[in-house]
Coordinates of C-alpha atoms in Angstrom, one line a residue:
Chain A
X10 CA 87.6 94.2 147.1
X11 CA 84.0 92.9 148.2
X12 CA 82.8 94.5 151.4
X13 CA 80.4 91.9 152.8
X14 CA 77.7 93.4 155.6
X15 CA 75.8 91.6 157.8
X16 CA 72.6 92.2 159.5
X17 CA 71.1 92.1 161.9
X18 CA 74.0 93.0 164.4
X19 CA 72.2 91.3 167.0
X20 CA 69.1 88.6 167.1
X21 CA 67.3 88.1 170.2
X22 CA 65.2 84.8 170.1
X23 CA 64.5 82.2 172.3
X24 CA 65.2 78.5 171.9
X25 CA 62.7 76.5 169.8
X26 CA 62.6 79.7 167.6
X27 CA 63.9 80.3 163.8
X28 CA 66.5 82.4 163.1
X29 CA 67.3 84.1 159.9
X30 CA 71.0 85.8 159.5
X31 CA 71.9 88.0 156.5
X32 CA 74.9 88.8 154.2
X33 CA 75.3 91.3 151.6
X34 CA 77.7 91.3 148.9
X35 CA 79.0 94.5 148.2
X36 CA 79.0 92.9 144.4
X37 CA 78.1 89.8 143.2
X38 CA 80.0 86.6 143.8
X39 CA 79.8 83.0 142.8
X40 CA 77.7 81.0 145.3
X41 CA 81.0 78.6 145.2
X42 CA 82.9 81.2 147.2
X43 CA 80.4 81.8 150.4
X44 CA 80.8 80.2 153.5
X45 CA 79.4 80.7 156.8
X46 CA 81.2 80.3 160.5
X47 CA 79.5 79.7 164.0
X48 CA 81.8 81.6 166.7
X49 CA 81.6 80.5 170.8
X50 CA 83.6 82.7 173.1
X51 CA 87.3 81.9 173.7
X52 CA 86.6 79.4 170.4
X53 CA 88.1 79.5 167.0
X54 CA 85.4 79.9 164.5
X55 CA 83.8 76.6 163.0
X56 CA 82.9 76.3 159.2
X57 CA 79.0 75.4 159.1
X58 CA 78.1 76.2 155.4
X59 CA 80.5 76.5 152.3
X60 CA 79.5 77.1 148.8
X61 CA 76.4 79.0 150.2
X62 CA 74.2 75.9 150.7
X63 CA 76.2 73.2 151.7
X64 CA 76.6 72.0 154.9
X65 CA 79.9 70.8 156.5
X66 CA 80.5 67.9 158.1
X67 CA 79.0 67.0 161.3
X68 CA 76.5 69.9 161.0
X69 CA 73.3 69.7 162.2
X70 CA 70.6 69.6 159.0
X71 CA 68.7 72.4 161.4
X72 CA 71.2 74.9 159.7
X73 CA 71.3 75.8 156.0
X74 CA 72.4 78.3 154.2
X75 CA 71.1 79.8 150.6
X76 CA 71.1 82.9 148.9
X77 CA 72.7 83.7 145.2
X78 CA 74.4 86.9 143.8
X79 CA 74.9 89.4 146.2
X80 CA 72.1 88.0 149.0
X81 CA 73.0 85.0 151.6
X82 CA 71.4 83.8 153.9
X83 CA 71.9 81.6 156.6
X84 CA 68.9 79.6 158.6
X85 CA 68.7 78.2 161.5
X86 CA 65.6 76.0 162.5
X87 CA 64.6 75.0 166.3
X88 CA 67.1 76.5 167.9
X89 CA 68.9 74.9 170.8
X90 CA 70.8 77.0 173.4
X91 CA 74.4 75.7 172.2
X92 CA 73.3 77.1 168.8
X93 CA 73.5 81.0 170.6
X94 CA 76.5 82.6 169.2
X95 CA 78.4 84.6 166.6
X96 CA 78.3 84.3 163.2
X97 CA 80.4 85.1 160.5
X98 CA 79.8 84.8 156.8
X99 CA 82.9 85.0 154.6
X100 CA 83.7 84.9 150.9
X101 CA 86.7 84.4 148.4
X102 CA 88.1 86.5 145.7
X103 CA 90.2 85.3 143.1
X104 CA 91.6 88.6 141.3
X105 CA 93.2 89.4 143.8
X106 CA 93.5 85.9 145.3
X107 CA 92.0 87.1 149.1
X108 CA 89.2 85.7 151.9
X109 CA 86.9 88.6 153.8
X110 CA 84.5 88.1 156.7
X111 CA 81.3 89.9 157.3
X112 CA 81.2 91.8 160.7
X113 CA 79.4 89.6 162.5
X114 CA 75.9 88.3 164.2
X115 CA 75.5 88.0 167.4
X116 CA 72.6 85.6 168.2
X117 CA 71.5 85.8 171.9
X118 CA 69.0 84.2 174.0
X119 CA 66.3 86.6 174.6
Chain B
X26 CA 91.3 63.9 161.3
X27 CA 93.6 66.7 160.7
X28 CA 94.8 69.2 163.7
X29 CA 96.9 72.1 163.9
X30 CA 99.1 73.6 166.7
X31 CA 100.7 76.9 167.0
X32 CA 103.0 78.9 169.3
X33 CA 105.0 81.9 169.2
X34 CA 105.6 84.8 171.5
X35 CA 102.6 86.2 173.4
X36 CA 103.9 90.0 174.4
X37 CA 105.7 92.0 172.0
X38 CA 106.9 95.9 172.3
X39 CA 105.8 98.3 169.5
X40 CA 107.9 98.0 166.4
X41 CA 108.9 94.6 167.5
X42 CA 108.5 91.5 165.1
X43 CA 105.3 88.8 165.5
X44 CA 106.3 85.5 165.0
X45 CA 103.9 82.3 165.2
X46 CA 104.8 78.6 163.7
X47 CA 102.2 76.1 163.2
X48 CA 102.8 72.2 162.9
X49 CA 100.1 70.4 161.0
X50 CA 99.4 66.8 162.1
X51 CA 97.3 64.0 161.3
X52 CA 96.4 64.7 157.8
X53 CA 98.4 65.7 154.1
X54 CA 100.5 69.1 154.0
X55 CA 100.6 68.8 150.0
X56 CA 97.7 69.8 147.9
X57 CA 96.2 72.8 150.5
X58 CA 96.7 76.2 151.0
X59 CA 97.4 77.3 155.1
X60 CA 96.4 80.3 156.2
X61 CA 96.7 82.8 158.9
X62 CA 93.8 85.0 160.0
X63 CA 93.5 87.6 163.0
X64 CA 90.9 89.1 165.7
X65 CA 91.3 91.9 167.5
X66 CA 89.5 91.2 171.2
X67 CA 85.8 91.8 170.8
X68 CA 86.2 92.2 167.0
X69 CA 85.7 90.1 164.0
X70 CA 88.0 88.3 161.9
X71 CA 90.7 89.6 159.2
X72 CA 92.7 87.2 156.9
X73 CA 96.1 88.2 156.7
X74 CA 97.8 85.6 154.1
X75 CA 98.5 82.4 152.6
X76 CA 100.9 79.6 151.3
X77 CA 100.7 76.6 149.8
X78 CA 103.5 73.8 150.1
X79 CA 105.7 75.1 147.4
X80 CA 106.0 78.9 148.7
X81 CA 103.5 79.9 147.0
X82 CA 102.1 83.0 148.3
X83 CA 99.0 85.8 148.6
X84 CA 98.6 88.4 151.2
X85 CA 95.9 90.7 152.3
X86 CA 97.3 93.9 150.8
X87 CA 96.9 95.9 154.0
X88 CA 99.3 94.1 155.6
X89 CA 101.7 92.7 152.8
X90 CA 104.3 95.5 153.3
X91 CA 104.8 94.1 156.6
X92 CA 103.9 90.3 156.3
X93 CA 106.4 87.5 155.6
X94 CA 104.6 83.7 155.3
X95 CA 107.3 80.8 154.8
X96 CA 106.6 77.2 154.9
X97 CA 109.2 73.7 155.9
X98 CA 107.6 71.2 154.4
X99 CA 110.3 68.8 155.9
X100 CA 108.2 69.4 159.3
X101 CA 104.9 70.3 158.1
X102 CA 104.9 73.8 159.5
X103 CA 104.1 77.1 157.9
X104 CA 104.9 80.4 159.9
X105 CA 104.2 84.2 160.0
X106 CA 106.0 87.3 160.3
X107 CA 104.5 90.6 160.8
X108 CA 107.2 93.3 161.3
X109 CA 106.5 96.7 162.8
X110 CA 103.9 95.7 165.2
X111 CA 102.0 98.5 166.8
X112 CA 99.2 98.0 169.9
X113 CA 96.3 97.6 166.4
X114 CA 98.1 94.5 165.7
X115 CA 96.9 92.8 169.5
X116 CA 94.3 90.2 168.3
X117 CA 94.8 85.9 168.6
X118 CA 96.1 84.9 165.8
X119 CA 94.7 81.9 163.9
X120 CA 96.8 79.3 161.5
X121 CA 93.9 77.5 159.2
X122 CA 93.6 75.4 156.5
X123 CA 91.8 75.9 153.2
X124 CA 89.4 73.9 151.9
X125 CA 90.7 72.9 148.3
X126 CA 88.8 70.0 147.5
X127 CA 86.4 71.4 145.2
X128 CA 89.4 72.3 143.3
X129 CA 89.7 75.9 144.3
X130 CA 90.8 76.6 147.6
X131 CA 86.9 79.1 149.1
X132 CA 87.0 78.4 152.9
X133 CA 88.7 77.0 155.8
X134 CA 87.8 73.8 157.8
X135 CA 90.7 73.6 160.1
X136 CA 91.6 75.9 162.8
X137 CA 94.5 76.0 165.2
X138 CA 94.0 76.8 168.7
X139 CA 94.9 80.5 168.4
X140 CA 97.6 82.6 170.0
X141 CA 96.3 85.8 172.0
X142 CA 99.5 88.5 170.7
X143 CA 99.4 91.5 172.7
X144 CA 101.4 94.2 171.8
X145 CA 102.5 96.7 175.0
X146 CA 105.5 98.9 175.9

């Protein structure tokens, strides 16, 4: 099973700022298989980024995603204060056929 | 634009049985895989199985001794089971749908509502 980590736990910025989230693959994985989730309390997860780099739709071109291999990371530029939240990043396995999440980040206002 | 809604029972007593439909509206039940995927308050987010619409199934394997997924295609629904419930099994539960347009099925773009289960003697 791939154990994905994410780091850091928490990020502290203030609006207007960049923010750059990270997700580790505990071995590599096709780039087809990662996605990334934005999280608001008492909300269900929203998909923001699937196959590492590609945005979903209706999401703001101030996120992307990249990353290859093991590394993934997901970007966002000028941040706004509906953007503060938690995020998930999450990837499939097909032997055996199975989803996993990261841990989360939290991304406060500081 | 595809939506989902789910209800079961929100209390349960240890060793009880969790049980949580979801109805799938608006959009095609054929040719996706729907999934169900927990969170423990203040925690992240486990996956704990799938179906397509034939019955086809996979489960997370540290739940599949307990898990049951079935599927009525005749209502587009798709419901869980998870038998032998114990207080780690509190957590609002999430029906989904997979994303299987790129030909394999990698992430989920639809999300029910979610049912807060609590498990309490």
């Amino acid at each position: 099973e791939i154990v994905l980590t994410q780091s850091p736990g928490t990020l502290s910025l203030s609006p207007g700022e960049r923010a750059t989230l990270s997700c580790r693959a505990s071995q590599s994985l096709s780039s087809s298989y990662l996605a990334w989730y934005q999280q608001k309390p008492g909300q269900a997860p929203r998909l923001l980024i699937y196959g590492a780099s590609s945005r979903a739709t209706g999401i703001p071109d101030r996120f992307s995603g990249s990353g290859s291999g093991t590394d993934f990371t997901l970007t966002i530029t000028r941040l706004k204060p509906e953007d503060f939240a938690v995020y998930y990043c999450q990837q499939y396995g097909s032997s055996p056929p199975g989803y996993t999440f990261g841990q989360g980040t939290k991304l406060e206002i500081k | 634009q595809v939506q989902l809604q789910q209800w079961g029972a929100g209390l349960l007593k240890p060793s009880g049985t969790l049980s949580l439909t979801c109805a799938v509206y608006g959009g095609s039940f054929t040719g996706y895989y729907w999934s169900w995927i927990r969170q423990p308050p203040g925690k992240g987010l486990e996956w704990i199985g799938e179906i397509n619409h034939s019955g086809t199934t996979n489960y997370n394997p540290s739940l599949k001794s307990r898990v049951t997924l079935s599927v009525d295609t005749s209502k587009n629904q798709f419901s869980l089971k998870l038998r032998s419930v114990t207080a780690a099994d509190t957590a609002v539960y999430y029906c989904v749908r997979e994303d299987c347009s790129a030909g394999t099925c990698s992430h989920f773009d639809s999300w029910g509502q979610g049912t807060l289960v609590t498990v309490s003697s």
